[in-house]
mmCIF file of C-alpha atoms and ligand atoms in Angstrom:
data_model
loop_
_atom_site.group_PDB
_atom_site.id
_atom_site.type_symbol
_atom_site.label_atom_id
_atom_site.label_comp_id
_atom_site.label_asym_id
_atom_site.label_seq_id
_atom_site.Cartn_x
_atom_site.Cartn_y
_atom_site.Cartn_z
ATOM 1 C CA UNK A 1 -13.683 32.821 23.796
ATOM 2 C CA UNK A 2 -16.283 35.331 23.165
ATOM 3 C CA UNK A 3 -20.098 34.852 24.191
ATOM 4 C CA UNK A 4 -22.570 34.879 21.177
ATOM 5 C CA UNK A 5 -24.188 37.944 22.416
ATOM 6 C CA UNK A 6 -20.654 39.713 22.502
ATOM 7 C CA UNK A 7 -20.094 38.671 18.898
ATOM 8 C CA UNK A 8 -24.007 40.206 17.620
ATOM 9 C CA UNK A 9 -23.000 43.612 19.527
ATOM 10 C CA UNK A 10 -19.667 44.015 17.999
ATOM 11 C CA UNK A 11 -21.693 42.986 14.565
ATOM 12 C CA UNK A 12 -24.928 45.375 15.250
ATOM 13 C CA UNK A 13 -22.189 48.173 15.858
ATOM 14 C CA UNK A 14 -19.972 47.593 12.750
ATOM 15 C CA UNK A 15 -23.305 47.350 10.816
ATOM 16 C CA UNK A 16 -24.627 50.659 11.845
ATOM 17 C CA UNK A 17 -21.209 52.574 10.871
ATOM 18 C CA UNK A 18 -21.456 50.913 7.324
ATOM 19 C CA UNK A 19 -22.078 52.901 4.546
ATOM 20 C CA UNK A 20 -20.739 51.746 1.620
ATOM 21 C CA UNK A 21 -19.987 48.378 -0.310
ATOM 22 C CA UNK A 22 -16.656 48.881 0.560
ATOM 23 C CA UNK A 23 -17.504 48.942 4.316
ATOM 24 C CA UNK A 24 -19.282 46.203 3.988
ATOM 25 C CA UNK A 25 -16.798 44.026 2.415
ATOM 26 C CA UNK A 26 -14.799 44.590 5.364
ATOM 27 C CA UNK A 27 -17.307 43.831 7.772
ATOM 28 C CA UNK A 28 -17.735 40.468 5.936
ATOM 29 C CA UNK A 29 -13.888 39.279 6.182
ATOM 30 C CA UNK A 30 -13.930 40.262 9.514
ATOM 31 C CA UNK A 31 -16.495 38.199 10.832
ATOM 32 C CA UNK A 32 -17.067 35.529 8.141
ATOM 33 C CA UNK A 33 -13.749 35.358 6.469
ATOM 34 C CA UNK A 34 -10.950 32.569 6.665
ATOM 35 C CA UNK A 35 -8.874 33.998 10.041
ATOM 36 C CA UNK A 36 -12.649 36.260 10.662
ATOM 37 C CA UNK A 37 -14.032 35.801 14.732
ATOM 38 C CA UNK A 38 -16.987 33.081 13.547
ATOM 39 C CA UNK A 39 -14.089 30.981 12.285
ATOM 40 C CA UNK A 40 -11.929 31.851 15.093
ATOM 41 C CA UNK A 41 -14.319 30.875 17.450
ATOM 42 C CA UNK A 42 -14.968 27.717 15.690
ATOM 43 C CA UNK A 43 -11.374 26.905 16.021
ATOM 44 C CA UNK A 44 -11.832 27.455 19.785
ATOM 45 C CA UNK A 45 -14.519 24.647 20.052
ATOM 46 C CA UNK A 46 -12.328 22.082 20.865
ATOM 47 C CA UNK A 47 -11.520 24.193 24.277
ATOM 48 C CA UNK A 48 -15.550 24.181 25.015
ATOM 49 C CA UNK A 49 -16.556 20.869 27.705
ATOM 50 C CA UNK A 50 -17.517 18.868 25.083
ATOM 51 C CA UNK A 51 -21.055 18.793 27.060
ATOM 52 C CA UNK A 52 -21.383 22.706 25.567
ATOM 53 C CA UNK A 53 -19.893 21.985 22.640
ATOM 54 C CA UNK A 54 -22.529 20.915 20.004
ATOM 55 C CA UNK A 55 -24.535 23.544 21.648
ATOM 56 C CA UNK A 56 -22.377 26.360 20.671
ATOM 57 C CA UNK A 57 -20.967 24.885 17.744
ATOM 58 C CA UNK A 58 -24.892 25.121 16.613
ATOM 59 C CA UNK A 59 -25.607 28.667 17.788
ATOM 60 C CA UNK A 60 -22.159 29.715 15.816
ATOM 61 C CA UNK A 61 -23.723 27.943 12.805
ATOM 62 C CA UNK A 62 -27.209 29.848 12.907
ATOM 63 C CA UNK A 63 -25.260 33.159 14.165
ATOM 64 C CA UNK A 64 -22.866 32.912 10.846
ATOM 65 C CA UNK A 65 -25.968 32.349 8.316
ATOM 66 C CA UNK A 66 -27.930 35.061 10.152
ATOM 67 C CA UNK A 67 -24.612 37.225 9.364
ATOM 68 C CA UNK A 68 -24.340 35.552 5.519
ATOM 69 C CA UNK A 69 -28.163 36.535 5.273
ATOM 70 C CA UNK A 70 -27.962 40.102 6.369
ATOM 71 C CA UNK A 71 -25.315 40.624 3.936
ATOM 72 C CA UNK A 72 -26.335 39.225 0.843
ATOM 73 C CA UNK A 73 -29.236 41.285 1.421
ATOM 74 C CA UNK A 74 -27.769 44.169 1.777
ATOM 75 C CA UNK A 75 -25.882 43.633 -1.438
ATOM 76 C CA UNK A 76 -28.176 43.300 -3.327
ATOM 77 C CA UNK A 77 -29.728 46.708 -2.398
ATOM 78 C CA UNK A 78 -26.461 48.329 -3.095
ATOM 79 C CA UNK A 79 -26.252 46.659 -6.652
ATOM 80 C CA UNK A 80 -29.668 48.140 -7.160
ATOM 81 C CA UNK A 81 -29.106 51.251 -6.037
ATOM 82 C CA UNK A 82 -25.453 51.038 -8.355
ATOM 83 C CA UNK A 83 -28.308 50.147 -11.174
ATOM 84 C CA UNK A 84 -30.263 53.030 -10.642
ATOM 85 C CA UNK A 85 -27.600 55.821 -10.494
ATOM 86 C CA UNK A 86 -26.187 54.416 -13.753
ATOM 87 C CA UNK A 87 -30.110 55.036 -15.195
ATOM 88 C CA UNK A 88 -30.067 58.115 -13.767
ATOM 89 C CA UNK A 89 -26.753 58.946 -15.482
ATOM 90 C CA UNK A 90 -28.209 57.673 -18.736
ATOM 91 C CA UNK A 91 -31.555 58.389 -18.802
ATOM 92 C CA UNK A 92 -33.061 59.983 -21.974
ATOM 93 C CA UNK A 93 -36.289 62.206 -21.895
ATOM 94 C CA UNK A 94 -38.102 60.473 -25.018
ATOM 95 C CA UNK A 95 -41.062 63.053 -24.468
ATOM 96 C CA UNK A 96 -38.986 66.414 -25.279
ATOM 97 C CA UNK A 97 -39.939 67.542 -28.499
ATOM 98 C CA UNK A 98 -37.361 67.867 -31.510
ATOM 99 C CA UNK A 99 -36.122 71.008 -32.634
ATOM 100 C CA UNK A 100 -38.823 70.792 -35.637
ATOM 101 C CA UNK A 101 -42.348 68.702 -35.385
ATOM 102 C CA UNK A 102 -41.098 67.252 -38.629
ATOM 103 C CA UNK A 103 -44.732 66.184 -39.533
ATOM 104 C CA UNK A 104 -45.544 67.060 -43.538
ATOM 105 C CA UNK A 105 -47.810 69.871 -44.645
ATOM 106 C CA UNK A 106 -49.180 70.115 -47.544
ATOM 107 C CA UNK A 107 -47.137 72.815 -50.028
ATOM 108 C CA UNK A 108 -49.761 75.685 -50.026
ATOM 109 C CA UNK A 109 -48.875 75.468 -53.746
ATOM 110 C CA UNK A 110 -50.444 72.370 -53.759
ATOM 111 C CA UNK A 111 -53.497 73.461 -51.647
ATOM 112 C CA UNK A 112 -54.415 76.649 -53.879
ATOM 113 C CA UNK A 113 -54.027 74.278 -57.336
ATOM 114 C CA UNK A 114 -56.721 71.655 -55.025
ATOM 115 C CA UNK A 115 -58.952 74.012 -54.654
ATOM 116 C CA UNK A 116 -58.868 75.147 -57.860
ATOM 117 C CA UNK A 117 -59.222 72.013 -59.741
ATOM 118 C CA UNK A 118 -61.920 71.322 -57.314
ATOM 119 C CA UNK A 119 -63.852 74.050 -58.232
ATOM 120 C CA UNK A 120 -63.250 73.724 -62.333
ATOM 121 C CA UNK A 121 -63.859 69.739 -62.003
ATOM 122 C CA UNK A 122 -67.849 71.128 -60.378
ATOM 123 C CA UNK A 123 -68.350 73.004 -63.154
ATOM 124 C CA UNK A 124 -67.646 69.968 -66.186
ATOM 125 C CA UNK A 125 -63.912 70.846 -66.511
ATOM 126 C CA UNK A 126 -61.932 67.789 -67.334
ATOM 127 C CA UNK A 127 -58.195 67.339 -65.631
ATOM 128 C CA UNK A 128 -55.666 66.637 -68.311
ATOM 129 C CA UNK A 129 -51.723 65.760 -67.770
ATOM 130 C CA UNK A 130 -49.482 68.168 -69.142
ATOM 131 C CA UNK A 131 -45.306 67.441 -69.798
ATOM 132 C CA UNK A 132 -42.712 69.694 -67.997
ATOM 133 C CA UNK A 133 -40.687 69.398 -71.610
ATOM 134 C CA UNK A 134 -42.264 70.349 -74.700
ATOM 135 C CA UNK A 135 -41.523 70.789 -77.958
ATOM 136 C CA UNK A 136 -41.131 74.095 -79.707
ATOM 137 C CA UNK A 137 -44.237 73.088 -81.855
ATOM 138 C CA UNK A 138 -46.839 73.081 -78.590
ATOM 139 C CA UNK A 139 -44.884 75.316 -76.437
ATOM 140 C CA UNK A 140 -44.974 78.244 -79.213
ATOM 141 C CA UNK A 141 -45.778 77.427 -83.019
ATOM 142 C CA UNK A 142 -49.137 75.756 -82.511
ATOM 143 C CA UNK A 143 -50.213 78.855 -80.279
ATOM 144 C CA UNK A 144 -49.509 81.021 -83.196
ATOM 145 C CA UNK A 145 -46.283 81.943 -81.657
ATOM 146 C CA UNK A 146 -43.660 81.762 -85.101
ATOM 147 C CA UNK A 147 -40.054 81.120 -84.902
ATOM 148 C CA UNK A 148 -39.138 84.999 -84.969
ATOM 149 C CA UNK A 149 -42.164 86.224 -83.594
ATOM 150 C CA UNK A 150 -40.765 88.752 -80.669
ATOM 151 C CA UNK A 151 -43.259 86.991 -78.144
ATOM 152 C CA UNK A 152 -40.707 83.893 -77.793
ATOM 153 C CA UNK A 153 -38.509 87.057 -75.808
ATOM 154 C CA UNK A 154 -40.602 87.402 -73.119
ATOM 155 C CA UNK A 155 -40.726 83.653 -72.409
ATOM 156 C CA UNK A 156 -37.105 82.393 -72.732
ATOM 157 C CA UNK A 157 -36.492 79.014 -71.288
ATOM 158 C CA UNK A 158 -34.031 76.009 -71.320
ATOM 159 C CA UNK A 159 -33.539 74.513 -74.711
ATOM 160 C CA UNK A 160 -32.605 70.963 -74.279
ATOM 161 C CA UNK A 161 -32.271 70.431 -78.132
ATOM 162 C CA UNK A 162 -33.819 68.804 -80.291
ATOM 163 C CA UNK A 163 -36.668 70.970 -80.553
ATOM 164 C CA UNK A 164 -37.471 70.409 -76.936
ATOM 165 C CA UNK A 165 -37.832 72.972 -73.971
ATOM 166 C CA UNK A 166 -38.918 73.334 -70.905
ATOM 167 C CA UNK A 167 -41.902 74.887 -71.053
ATOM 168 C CA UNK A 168 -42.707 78.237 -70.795
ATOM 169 C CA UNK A 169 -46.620 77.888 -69.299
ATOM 170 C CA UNK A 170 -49.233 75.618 -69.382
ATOM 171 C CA UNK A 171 -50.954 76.580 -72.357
ATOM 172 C CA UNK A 172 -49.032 73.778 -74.856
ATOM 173 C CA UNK A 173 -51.941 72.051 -72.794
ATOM 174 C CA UNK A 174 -54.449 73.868 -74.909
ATOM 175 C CA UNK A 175 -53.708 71.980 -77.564
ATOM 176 C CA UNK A 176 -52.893 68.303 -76.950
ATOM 177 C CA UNK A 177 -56.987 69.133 -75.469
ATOM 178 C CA UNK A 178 -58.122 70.173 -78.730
ATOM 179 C CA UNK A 179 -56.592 66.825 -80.533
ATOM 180 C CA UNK A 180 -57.041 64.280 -78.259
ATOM 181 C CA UNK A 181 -60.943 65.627 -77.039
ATOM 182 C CA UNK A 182 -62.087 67.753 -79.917
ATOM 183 C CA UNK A 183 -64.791 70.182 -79.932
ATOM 184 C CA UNK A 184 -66.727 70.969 -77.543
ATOM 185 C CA UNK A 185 -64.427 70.670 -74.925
ATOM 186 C CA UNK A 186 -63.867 71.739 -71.227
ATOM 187 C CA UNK A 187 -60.415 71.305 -69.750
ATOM 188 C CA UNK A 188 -58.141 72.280 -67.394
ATOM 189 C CA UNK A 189 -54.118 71.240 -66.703
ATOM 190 C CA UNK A 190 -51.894 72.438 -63.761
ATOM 191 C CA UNK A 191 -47.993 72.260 -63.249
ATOM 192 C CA UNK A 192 -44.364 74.111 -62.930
ATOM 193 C CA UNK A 193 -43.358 75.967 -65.248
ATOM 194 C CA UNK A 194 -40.022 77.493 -66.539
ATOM 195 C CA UNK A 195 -39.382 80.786 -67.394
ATOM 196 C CA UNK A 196 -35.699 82.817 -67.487
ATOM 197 C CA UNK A 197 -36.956 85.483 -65.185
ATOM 198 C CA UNK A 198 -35.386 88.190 -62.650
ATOM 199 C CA UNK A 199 -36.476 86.858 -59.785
ATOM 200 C CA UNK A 200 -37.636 89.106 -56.858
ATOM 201 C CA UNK A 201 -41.118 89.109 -54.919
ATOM 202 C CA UNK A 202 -43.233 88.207 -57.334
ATOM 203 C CA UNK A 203 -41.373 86.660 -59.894
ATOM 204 C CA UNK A 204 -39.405 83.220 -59.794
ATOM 205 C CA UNK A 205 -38.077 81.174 -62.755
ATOM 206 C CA UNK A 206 -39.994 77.999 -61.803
ATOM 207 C CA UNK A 207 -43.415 78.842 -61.277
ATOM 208 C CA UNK A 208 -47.403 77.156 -61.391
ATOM 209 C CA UNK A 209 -49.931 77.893 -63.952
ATOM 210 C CA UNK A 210 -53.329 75.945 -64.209
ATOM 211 C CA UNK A 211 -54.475 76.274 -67.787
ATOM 212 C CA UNK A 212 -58.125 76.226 -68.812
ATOM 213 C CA UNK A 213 -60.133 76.099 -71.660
ATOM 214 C CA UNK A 214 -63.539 75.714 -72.953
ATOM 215 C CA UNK A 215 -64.321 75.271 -76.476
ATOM 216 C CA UNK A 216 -68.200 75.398 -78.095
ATOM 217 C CA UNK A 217 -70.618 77.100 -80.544
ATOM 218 C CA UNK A 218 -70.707 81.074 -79.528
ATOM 219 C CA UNK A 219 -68.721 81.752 -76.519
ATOM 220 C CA UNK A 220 -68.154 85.047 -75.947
ATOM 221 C CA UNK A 221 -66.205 87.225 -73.222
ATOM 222 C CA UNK A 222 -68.892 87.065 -71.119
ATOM 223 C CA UNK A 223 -68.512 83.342 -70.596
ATOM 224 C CA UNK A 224 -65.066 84.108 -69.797
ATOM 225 C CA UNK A 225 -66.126 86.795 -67.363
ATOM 226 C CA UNK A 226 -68.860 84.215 -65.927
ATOM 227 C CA UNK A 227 -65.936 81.549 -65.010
ATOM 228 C CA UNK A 228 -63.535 83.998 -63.418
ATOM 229 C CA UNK A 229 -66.351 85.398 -61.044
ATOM 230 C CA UNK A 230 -67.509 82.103 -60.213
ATOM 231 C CA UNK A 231 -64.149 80.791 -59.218
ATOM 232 C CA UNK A 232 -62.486 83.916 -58.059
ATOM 233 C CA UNK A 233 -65.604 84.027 -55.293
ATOM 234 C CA UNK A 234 -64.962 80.224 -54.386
ATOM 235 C CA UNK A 235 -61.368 80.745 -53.695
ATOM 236 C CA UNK A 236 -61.527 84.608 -52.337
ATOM 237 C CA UNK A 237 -65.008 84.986 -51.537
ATOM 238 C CA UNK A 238 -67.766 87.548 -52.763
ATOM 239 C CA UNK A 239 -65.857 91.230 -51.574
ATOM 240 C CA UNK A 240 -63.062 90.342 -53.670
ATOM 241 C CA UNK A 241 -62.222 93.376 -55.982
ATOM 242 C CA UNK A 242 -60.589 92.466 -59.474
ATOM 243 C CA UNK A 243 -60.548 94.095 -62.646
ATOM 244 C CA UNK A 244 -59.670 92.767 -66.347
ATOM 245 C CA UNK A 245 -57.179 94.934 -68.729
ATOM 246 C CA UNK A 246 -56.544 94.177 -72.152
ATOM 247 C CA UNK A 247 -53.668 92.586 -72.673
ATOM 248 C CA UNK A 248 -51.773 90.927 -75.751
ATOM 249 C CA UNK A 249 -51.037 87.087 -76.051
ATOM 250 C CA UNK A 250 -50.645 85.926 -79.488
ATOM 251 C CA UNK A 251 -52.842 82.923 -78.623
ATOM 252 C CA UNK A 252 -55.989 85.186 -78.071
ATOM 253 C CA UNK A 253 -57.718 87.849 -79.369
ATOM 254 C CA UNK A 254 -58.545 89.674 -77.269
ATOM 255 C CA UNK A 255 -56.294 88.908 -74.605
ATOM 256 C CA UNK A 256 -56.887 90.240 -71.246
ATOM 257 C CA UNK A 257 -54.747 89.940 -67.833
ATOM 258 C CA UNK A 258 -56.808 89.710 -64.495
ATOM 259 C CA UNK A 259 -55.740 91.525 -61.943
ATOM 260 C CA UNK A 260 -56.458 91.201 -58.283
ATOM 261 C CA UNK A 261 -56.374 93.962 -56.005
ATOM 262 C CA UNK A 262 -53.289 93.186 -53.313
ATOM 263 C CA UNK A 263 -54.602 91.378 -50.595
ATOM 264 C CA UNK A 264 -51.394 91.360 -48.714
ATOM 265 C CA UNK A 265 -50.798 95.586 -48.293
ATOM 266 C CA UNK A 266 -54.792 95.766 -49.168
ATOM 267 C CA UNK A 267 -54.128 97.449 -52.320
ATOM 268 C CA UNK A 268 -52.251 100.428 -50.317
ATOM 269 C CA UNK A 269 -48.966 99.146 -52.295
ATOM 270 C CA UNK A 270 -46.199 96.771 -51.342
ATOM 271 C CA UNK A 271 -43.074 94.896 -53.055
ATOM 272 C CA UNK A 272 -45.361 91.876 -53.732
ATOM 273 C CA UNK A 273 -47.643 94.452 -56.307
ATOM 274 C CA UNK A 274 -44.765 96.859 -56.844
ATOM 275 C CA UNK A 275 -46.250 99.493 -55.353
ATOM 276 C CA UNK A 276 -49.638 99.887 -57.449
ATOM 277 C CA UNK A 277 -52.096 97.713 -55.457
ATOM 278 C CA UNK A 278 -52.736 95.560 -57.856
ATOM 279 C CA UNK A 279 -51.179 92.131 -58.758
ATOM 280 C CA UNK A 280 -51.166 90.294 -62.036
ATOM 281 C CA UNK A 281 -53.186 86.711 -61.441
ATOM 282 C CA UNK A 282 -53.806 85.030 -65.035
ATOM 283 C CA UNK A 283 -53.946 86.245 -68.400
ATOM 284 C CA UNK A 284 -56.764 85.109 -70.565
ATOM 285 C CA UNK A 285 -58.772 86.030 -73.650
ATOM 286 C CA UNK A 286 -60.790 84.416 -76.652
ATOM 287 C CA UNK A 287 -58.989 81.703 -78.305
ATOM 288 C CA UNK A 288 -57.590 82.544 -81.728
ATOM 289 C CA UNK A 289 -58.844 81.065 -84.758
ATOM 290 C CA UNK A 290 -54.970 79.879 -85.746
ATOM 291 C CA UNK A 291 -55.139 78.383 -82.373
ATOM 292 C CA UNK A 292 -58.456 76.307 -83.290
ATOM 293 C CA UNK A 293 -57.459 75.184 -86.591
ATOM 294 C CA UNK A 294 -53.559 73.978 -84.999
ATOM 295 C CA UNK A 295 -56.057 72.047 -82.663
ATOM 296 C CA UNK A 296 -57.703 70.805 -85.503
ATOM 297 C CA UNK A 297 -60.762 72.485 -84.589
ATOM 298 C CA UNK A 298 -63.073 74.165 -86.996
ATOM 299 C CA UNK A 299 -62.711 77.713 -85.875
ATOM 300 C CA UNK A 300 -65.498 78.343 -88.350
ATOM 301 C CA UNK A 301 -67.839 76.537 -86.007
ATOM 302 C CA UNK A 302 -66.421 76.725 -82.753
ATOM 303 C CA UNK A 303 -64.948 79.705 -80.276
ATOM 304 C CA UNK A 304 -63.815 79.530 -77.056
ATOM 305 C CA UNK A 305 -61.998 80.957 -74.376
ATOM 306 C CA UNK A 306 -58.449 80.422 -72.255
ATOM 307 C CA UNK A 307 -57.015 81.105 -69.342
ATOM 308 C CA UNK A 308 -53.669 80.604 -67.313
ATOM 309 C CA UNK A 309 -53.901 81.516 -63.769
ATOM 310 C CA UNK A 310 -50.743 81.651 -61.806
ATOM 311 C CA UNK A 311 -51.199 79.349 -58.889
ATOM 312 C CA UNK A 312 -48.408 80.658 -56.898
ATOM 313 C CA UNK A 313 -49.758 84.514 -56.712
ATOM 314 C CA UNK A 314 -53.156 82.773 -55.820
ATOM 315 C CA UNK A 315 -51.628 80.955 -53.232
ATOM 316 C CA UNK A 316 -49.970 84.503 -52.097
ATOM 317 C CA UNK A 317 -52.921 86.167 -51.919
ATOM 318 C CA UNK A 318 -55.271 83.431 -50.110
ATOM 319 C CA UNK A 319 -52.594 83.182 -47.563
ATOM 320 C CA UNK A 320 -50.584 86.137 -46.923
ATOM 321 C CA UNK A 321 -47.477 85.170 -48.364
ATOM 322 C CA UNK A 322 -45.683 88.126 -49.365
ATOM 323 C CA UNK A 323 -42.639 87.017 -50.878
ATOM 324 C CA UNK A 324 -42.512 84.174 -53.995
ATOM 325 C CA UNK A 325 -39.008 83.270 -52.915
ATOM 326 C CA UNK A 326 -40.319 81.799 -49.803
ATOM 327 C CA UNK A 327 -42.624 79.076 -51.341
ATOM 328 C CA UNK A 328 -39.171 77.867 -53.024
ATOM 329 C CA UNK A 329 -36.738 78.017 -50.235
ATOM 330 C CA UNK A 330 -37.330 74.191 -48.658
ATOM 331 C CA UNK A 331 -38.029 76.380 -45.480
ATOM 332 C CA UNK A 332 -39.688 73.285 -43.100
ATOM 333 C CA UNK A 333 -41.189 76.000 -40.475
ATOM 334 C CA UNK A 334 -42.504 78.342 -43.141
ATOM 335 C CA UNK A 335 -44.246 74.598 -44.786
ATOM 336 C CA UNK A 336 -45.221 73.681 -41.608
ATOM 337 C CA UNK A 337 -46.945 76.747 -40.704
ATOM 338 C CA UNK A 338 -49.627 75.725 -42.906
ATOM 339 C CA UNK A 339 -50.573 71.982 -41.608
HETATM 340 N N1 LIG B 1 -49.878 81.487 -71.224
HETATM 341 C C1 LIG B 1 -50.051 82.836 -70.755
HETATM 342 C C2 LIG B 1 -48.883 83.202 -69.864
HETATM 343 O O1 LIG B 1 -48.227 82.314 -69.392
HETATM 344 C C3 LIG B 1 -51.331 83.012 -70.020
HETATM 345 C C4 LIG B 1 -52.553 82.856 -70.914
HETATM 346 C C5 LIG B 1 -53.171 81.635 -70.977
HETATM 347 C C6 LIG B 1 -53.026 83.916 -71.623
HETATM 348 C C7 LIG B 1 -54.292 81.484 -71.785
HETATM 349 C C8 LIG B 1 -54.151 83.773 -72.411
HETATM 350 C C9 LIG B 1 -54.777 82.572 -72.500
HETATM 351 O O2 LIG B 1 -48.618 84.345 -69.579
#
């Protein structure tokens, strides 16, 4: 027979030498199991004078739920702590940033040909929808552009048959305005177009244009000269240096070709302007009378000027891009560099 207070010591030291679950499972078969010392010395009860014997038979009973207490206790703080090392071992860091913020940015493309319809739709321009495939008739003929004429050269494109291209620029847009608006007309169109080109800094085979053209009674190149200051200043501001060279386009007469001076090597000469300081932005020029009349204008009446400005060497310019290629190569940092 051992005395309760033999039984709590031999516990209390057990307990403090316990570390682990394990440990604890064999503290718990030795003192609570089937053959453990509570049952043992419940077994021995019938050798206690039966005066004692409730007594002790009680105190056993409260001594063996104090044990049962401690212990189911105690496991439960080593299942949480189990729970919390397995956390631990999976926990994932959902604040660390990704490899790439893969927020969208808008294409500077896109912003340059904004701001430029912005500033055309101020001044009474109208925005009209151009097609990506032409036919040969709007892409070429109807811009006095003949089968043979050696102009088609410097624009070859895919032919898709059936008189249908890609096309070549934006000017077919000149004159689906003339036939749906008439005269006098103010109108602008913007897209991709296709061009076989050799492609290199400044050149790619799928490029932008924005098209204008105004139509009236006696416009004259200085109208023309009027428009590209205005909007040259709203997208470059006033110290921007240009200058206009004539230039030949079938579909005007004159032609010019706008050039700005490089903003990217500040006209000292780089791969973007070949070396002369100077890049070609938009051609332009009054529109020829063939080009009225296919528009079923009365070129007797009216005159009027064109443009095509390439939105892509805008977009260069504005923003320091020095190489076409990279508006083209799905780069995500180089897109998001502009959000
Ligand atoms: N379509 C010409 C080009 O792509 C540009 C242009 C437009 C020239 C309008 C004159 C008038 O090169």
């Amino acid at each position: 027979m051992i005395t309760l207070e033999q039984i709590k010591q031999d516990f209390q030291k057990e307990w403090q030498g316990m570390h682990s679950l394990a440990d604890m499972e064999k503290i718990k078969i030795a003192f609570l199991g089937k053959k453990g010392i509570i049952a043992d010395q419940m077994k021995l009860l019938r050798d206690v004078p039966a005066a004692d014997r409730a007594q002790r038979g009680q105190d056993l009973n409260r001594l063996k739920q104090e044990i049962t207490d401690k212990i189911t206790e105690q496991n439960n703080r080593f299942l949480e702590q189990e729970e919390e090392k397995l956390m631990d071992k999976q926990w994932l860091d959902i604040s660390l940033e990704s490899a790439y913020n893969l927020a969208g940015a808008l294409h500077p493309v896109t912003h340059m040909r904004r701001k430029l319809e912005d500033v055309f739709l101020s001044m009474g321009f109208q925005l009209l929808k151009g097609n990506h495939v032409e036919t040969e008739y709007y892409n070429f003929e109807a811009l006095n552009i003949p089968k043979d004429h050696p102009a088609r050269d410097m624009q070859d494109t895919f032919y898709l048959g059936e008189n249908r291209l890609l096309r070549t620029h934006t000017s077919s847009i000149q004159i689906h305005g003339m036939k749906k608006l008439g005269a006098p007309l103010r109108v602008i169109g913007s897209g991709k177009v296709f061009r076989c080109e050799r492609v290199d800094a400044s050149h790619e085979s799928c490029f932008h244009q924005l098209e204008g053209m105004l139509v009236d009674e006696d416009i004259s190149l200085a109208h023309l000269k009027y428009f590209i200051d205005t909007y040259t200043k709203a997208v470059f501001g006033s110290n921007t240096k240009m200058r206009l060279r004539p230039a030949y386009f079938p579909f005007v007469e004159p032609g010019l070709e706008l050039d700005l001076n490089c903003m990217l090597c500040g006209g000292k000469g780089c791969s973007a302007c070949k070396q002369t300081g100077w890049i070609e932005v938009m051609g332009c020029g009054l529109v020829h009378p063939n080009v009225l009349q296919a528009g079923d204008v009365d070129s007797k009446k009216y005159s009027g000027f064109a443009f095509g400005i390439g939105v892509d060497r805008f977009a260069m310019m504005a923003y320091g891009i020095k190489d076409i290629r990279l508006l083209y190569n799905g780069g995500i940092p180089f897109i998001q560099s502009f959000a």
